[in-house]
Coordinates of C-alpha atoms in Angstrom, one line a residue:
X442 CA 56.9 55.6 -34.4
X443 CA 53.3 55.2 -35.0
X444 CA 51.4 52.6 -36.4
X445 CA 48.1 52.5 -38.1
X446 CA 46.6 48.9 -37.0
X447 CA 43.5 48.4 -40.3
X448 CA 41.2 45.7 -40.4
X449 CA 40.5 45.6 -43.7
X450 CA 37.0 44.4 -44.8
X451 CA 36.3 44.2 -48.8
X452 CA 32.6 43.1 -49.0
X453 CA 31.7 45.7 -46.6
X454 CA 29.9 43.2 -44.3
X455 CA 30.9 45.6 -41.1
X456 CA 29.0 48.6 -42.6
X457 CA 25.9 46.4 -44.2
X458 CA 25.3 45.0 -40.6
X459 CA 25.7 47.8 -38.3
X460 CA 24.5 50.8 -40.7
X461 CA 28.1 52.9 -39.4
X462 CA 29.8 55.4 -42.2
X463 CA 33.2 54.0 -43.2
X464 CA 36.2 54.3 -42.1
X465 CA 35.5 53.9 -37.9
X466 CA 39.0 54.9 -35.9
X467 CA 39.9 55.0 -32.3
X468 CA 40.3 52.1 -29.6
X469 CA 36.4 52.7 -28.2
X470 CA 35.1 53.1 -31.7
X471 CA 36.2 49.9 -32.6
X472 CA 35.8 48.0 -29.6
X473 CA 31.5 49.4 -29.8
X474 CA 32.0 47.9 -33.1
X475 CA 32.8 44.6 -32.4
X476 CA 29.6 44.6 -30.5
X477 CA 27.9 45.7 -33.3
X478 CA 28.8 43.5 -35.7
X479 CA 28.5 40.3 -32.8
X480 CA 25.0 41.1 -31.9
X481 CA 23.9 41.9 -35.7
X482 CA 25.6 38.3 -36.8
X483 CA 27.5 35.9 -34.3
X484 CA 28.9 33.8 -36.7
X485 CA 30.3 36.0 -38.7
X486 CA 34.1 36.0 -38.8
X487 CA 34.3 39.6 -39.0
X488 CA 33.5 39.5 -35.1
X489 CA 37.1 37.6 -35.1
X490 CA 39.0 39.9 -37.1
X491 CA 38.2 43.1 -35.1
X492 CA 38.9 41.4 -32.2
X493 CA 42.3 40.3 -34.0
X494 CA 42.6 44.5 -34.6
X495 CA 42.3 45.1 -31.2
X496 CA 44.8 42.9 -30.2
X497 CA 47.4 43.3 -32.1
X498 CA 46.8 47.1 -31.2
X499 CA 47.0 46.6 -27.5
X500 CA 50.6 44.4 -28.0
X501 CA 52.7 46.9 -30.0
X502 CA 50.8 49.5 -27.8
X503 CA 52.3 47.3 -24.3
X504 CA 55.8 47.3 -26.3
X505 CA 55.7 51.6 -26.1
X506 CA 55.1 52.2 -29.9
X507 CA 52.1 54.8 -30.4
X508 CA 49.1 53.1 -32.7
X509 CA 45.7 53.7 -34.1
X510 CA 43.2 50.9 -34.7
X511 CA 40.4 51.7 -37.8
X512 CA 38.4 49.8 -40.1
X513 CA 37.8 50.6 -43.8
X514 CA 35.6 48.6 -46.0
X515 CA 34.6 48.9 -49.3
X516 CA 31.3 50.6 -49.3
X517 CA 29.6 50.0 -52.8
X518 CA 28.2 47.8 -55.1
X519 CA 30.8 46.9 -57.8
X520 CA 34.4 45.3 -57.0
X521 CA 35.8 48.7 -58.6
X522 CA 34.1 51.1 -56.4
X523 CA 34.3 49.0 -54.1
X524 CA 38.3 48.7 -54.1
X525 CA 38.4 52.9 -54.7
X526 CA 36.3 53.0 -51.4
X527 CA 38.4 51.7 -49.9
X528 CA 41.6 53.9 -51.1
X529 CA 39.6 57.1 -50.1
X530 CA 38.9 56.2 -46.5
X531 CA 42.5 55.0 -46.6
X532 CA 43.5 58.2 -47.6
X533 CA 41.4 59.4 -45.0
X534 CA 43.2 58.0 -42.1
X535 CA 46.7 59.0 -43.5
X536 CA 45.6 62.5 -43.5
X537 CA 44.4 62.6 -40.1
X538 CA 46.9 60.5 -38.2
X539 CA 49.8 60.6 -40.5
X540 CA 51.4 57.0 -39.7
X541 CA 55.0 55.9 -40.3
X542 CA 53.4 52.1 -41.4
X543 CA 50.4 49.9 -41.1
X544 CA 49.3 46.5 -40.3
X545 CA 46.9 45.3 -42.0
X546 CA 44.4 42.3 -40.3
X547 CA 42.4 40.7 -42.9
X548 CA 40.1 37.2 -42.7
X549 CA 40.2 36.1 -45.6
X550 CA 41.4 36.2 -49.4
X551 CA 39.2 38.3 -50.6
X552 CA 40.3 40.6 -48.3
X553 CA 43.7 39.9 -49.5
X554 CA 43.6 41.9 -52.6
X555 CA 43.3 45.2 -51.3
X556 CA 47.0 45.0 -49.2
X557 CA 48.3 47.0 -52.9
X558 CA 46.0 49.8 -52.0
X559 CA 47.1 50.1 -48.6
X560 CA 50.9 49.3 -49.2
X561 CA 50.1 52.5 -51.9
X562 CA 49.3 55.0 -49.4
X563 CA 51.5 53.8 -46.5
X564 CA 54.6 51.6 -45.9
X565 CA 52.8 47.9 -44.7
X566 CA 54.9 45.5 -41.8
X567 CA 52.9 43.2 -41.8
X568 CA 49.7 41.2 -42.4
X569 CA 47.8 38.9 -40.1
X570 CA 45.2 36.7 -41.3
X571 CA 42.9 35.9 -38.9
X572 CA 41.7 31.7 -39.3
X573 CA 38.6 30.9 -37.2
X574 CA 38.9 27.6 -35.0
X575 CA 35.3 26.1 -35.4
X576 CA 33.9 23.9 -32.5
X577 CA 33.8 20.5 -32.9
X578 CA 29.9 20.7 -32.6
X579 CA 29.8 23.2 -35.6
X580 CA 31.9 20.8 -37.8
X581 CA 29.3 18.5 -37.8
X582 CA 27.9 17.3 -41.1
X583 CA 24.0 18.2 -40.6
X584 CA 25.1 22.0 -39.9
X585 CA 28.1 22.3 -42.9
X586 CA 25.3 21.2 -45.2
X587 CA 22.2 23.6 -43.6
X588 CA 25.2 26.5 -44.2
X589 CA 25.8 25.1 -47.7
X590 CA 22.0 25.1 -48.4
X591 CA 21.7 28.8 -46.8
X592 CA 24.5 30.3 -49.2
X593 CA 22.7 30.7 -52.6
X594 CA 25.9 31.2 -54.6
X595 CA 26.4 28.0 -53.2
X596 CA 24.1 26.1 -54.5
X597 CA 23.8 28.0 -57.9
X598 CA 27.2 26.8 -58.4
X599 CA 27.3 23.7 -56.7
X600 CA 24.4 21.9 -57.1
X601 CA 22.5 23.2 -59.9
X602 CA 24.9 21.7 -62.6
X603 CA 25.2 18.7 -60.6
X604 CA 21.5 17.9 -61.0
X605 CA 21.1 18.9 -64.7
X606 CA 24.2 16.6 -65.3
X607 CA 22.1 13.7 -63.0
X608 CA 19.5 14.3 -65.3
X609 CA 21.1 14.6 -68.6
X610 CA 23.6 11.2 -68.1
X611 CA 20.8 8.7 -67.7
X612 CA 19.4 10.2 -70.7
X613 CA 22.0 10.6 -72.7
X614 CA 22.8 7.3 -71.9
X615 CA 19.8 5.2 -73.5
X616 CA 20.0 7.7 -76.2
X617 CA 24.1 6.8 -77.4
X618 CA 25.8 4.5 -74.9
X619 CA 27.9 5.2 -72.2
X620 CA 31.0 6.0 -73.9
X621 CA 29.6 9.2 -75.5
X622 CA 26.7 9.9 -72.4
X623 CA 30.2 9.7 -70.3
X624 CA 31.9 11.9 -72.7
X625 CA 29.8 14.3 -73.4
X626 CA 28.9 14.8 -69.8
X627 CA 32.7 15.5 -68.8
X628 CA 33.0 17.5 -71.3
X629 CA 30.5 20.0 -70.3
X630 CA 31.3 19.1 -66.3
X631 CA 35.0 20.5 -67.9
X632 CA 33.9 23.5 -69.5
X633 CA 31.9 24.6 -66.5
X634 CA 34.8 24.1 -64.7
X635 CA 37.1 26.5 -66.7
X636 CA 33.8 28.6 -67.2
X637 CA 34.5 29.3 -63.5
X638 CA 37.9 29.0 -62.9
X639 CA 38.8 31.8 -65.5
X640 CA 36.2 34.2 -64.6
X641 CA 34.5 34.1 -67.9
X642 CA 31.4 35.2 -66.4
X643 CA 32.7 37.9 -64.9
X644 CA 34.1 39.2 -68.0
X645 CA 31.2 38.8 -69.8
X646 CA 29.4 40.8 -67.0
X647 CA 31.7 43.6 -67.4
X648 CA 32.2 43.6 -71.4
X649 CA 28.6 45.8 -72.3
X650 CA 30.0 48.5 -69.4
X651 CA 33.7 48.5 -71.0
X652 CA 32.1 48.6 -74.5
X653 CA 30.0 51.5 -73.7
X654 CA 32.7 53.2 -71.5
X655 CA 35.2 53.0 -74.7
X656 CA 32.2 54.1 -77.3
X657 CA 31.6 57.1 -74.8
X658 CA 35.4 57.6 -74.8
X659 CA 36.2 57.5 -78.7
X660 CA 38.6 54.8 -78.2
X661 CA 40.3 54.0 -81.5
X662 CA 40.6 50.5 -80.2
X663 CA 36.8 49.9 -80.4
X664 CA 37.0 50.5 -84.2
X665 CA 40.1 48.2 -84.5
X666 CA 38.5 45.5 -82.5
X667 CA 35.8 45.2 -84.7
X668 CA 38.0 45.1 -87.9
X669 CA 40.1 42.4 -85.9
X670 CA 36.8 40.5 -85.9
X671 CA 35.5 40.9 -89.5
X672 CA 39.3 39.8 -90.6
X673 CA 39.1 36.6 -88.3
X674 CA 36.3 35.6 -90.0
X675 CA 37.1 35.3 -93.1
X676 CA 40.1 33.8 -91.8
X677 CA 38.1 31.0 -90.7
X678 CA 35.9 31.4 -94.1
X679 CA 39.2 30.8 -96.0
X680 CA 41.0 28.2 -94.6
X681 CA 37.5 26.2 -94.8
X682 CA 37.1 26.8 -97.8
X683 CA 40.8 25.6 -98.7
X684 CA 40.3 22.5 -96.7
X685 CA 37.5 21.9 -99.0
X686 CA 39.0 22.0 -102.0
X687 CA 39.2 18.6 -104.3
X688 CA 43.2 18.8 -103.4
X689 CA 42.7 17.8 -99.7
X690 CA 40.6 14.3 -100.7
X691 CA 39.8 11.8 -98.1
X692 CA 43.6 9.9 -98.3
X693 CA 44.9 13.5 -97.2
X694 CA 44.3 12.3 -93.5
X695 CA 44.3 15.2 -91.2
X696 CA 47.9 16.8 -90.9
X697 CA 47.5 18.3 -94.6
X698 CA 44.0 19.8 -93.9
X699 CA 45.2 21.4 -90.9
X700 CA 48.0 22.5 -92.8
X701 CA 45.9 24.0 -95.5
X702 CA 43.6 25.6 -93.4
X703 CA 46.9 27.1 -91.1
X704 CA 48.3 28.6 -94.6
X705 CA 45.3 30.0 -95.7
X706 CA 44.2 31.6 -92.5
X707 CA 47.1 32.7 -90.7
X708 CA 47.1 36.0 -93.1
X709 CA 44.2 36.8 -92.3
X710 CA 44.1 36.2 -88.6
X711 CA 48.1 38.1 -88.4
X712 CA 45.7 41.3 -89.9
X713 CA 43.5 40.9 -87.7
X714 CA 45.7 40.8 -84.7
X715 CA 48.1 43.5 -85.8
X716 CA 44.8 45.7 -85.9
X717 CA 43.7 44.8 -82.6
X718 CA 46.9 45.4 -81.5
X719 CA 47.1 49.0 -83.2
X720 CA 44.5 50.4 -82.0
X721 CA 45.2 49.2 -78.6
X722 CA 49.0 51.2 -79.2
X723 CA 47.1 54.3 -80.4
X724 CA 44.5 54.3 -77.4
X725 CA 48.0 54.1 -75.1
X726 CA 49.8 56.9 -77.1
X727 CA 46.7 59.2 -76.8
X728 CA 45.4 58.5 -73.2
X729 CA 49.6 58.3 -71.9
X730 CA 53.0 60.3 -72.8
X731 CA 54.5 57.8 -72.4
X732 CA 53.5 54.1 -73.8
X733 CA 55.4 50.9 -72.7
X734 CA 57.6 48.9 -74.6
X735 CA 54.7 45.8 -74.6
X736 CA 52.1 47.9 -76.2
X737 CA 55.5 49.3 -79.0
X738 CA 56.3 45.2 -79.4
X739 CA 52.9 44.0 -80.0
X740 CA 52.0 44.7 -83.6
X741 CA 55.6 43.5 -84.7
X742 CA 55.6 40.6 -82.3
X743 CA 52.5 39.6 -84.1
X744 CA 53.8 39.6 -87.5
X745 CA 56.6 37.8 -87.1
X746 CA 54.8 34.9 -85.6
X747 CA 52.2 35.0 -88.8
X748 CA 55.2 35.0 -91.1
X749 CA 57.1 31.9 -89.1
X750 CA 53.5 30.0 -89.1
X751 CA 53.1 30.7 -92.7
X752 CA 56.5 29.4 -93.6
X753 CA 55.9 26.2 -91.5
X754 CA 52.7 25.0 -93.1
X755 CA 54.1 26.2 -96.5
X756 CA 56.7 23.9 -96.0
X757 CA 54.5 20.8 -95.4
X758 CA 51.6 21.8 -98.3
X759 CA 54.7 22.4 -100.9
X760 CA 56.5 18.7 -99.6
X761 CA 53.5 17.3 -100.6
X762 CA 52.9 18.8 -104.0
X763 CA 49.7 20.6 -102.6
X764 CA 51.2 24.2 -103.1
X765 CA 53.3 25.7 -106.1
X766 CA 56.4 26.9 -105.0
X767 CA 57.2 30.8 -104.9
X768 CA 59.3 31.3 -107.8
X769 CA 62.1 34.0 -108.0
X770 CA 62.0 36.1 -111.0
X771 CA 65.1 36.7 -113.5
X772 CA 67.4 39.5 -112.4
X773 CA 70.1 41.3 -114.2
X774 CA 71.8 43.8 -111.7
X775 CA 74.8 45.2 -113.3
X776 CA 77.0 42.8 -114.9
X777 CA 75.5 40.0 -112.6
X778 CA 72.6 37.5 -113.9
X779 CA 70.3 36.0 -111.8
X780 CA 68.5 33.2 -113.7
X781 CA 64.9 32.5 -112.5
X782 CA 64.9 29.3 -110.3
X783 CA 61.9 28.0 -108.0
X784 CA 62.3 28.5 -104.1
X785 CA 62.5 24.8 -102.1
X786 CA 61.0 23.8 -99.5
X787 CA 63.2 24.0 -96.7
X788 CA 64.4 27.6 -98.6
X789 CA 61.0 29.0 -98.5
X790 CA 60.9 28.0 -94.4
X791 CA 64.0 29.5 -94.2
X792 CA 63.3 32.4 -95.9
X793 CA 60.0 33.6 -93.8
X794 CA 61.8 32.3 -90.4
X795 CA 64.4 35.1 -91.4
X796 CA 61.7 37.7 -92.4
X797 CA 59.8 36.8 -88.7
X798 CA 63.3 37.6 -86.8
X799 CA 64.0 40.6 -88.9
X800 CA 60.5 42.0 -88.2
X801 CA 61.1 41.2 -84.4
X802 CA 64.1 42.8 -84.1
X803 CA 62.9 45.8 -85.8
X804 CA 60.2 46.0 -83.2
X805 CA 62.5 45.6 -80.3
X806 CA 64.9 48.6 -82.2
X807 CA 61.8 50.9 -82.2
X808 CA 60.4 50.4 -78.9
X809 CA 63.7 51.2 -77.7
X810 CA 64.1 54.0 -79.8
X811 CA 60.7 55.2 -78.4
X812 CA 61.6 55.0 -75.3
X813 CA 64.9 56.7 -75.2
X814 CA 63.3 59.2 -77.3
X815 CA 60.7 59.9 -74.4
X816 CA 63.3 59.6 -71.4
X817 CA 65.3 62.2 -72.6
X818 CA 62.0 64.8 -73.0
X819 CA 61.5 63.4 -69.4
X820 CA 65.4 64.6 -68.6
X821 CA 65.2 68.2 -70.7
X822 CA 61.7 68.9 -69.1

């Protein structure tokens, strides 16, 4: 059996620091490496984890199974190319040494996220992370806060906001007391806090290159997406301007505004979703042969929650008087006469719940048409 024993090494610190061309194989390759790296940067813990390589190497090697020790990093500027680095060098070393399974020695999460990659290429045992015991010298507090100060990420994240907000509060607090200084600083404390903990500013970072990539691409999507957001405003411009209507006065309180602005709204932002969501279908159906049943359910899951929305806040505004309610028509079919008669309440609710199930389930029925449909092509091919 033979085993491919990878440090794995996302940021590319190993190649930055000794200059080498990714991937590096072979006991004496890596072993030259560790020097490498040690002498380049002693305290990094990349030192650690090709030591970590070379160990686990030598145990499975003492226990008679054949192994390889390498090191692949991602060699590029972006996370992508990065990451696809990384799968060619892995590709690489499968199609020179041709191991039955790998184990993959990482230090730390970052690293973490490429173990899909390799798992894609070759079957993975196991994973050792490699956790750096600092001396007791080093965990002093003068030399955790020199490294804080070195690490400009650090202290763009850290302490930047930290001073504006030490700066802001005292101000803010001559200016409107300390219930809204307090408030409005944890408020922006807050929102810098999801700011980074959703990765916002990554996305932002990579929306101008994904809106090029899909102009350059003819992605009906881009086309949809801007529809989407012409018909959310005047969503927003609607509901306003219902809100604002002499009906909802100042004894309304606040449910019946909401309400209002809910009813007249939600058709317009229900469009505007079910376009996003179509183009994002048709940019599947042209780029795949096959699309899955997510992208199928989309445009009817969103209908049917605009229709059960609608019928909720129609059920409040028309309780109140603040609505007319929808009235059904005189029918003769046959022999049978239907005399017009308005719709309640708790009818109308009724009503569009049943109309936002019907329109689900026909969206489930098609996407599993769809698929059967394309599973048997698959079959006949």
């Amino acid at each position: 059996m033979s085993t491919l024993v990878v440090c794995v090494d996302r940021n590319d610190d190993i190649g930055r620091k000794t200059g080498l061309t990714m991937p590096v194989a072979g006991w004496e390759a890596v072993r030259s490496l560790v020097t490498e790296v040690g002498l380049a940067d002693p305290e990094d813990s990349s030192v650690n984890c090709l030591l970590e390589t070379l160990r686990v190497a030598r145990n499975l090697r003492d226990g008679d199974e054949e192994t390889t020790v390498a090191v692949i990093s991602g060699t590029a500027e972006t996370r992508v190319g990065a990451d696809r680095a990384v799968a060619t060098q892995m590709d690489e070393l499968v199609a020179e040494y041709g191991p039955d399974s790998a184990v993959i020695v990482i230090d730390s999460a970052e690293d973490e996220r490429l173990v899909p990659i390799v798992e894609s290429r070759v079957r993975v045992d196991a994973v050792d992370r490699v956790v750096v015991r600092q001396a007791r010298d080093i965990e002093s507090t003068y030399y955790l806060l020199k490294q804080f100060l070195a690490d400009e990420e650090l202290r763009q994240t850290v302490l930047v906001p930290t001073g504006i907000a030490l700066i802001v509060f005292p101000i803010l607090l001559m200016l409107t007391g300390p219930a809204i200084a307090t408030s409005a600083i944890t408020t922006v404390i807050g929102l810098f806090v999801l700011y980074k903990g959703l990765a916002i500013g990554d996305y932002l970072r990579d929306l101008p290159a994904e809106a090029r990539d899909a102009l350059y691409s003819g992605r009906v999507s881009i086309v949809t997406y801007v529809v989407a957001a012409g018909l959310s405003f005047i969503g927003v411009f609607a509901g306003a301007l219902r809100v604002s209507s002499p009906s909802f006065g100042a004894g309304e309180g606040y449910l019946m505004p909401a309400m209002g602005f809910v009813f007249e709204g939600v058709p317009w932002l229900a469009v505007a979703a079910l376009a996003a969501s179509t183009g994002r279908l048709l940019d599947e159906a042209i780029r795949n042969d096959r699309v899955s049943n997510s992208y199928l359910n989309l445009p009817f899951g969103v209908l049917a929650v605009g229709l059960v929305v609608r019928g909720f806040s129609a059920y409040f505004l028309q309780s109140q008087g603040l609505i007319d309610p929808v009235v059904v028509p005189h029918l003769e079919i046959g022999q049978t006469t239907v005399p017009e008669f308005p719709l309640d309440p708790g009818t109308r609710l009724a009503v569009y719940v049943v109309l936002g199930v019907f329109v689900s389930l026909v969206g489930v029925r098609v996407a599993s048409y769809v698929s059967d449909t394309t599973l048997e092509e698959e079959l006949v091919e």
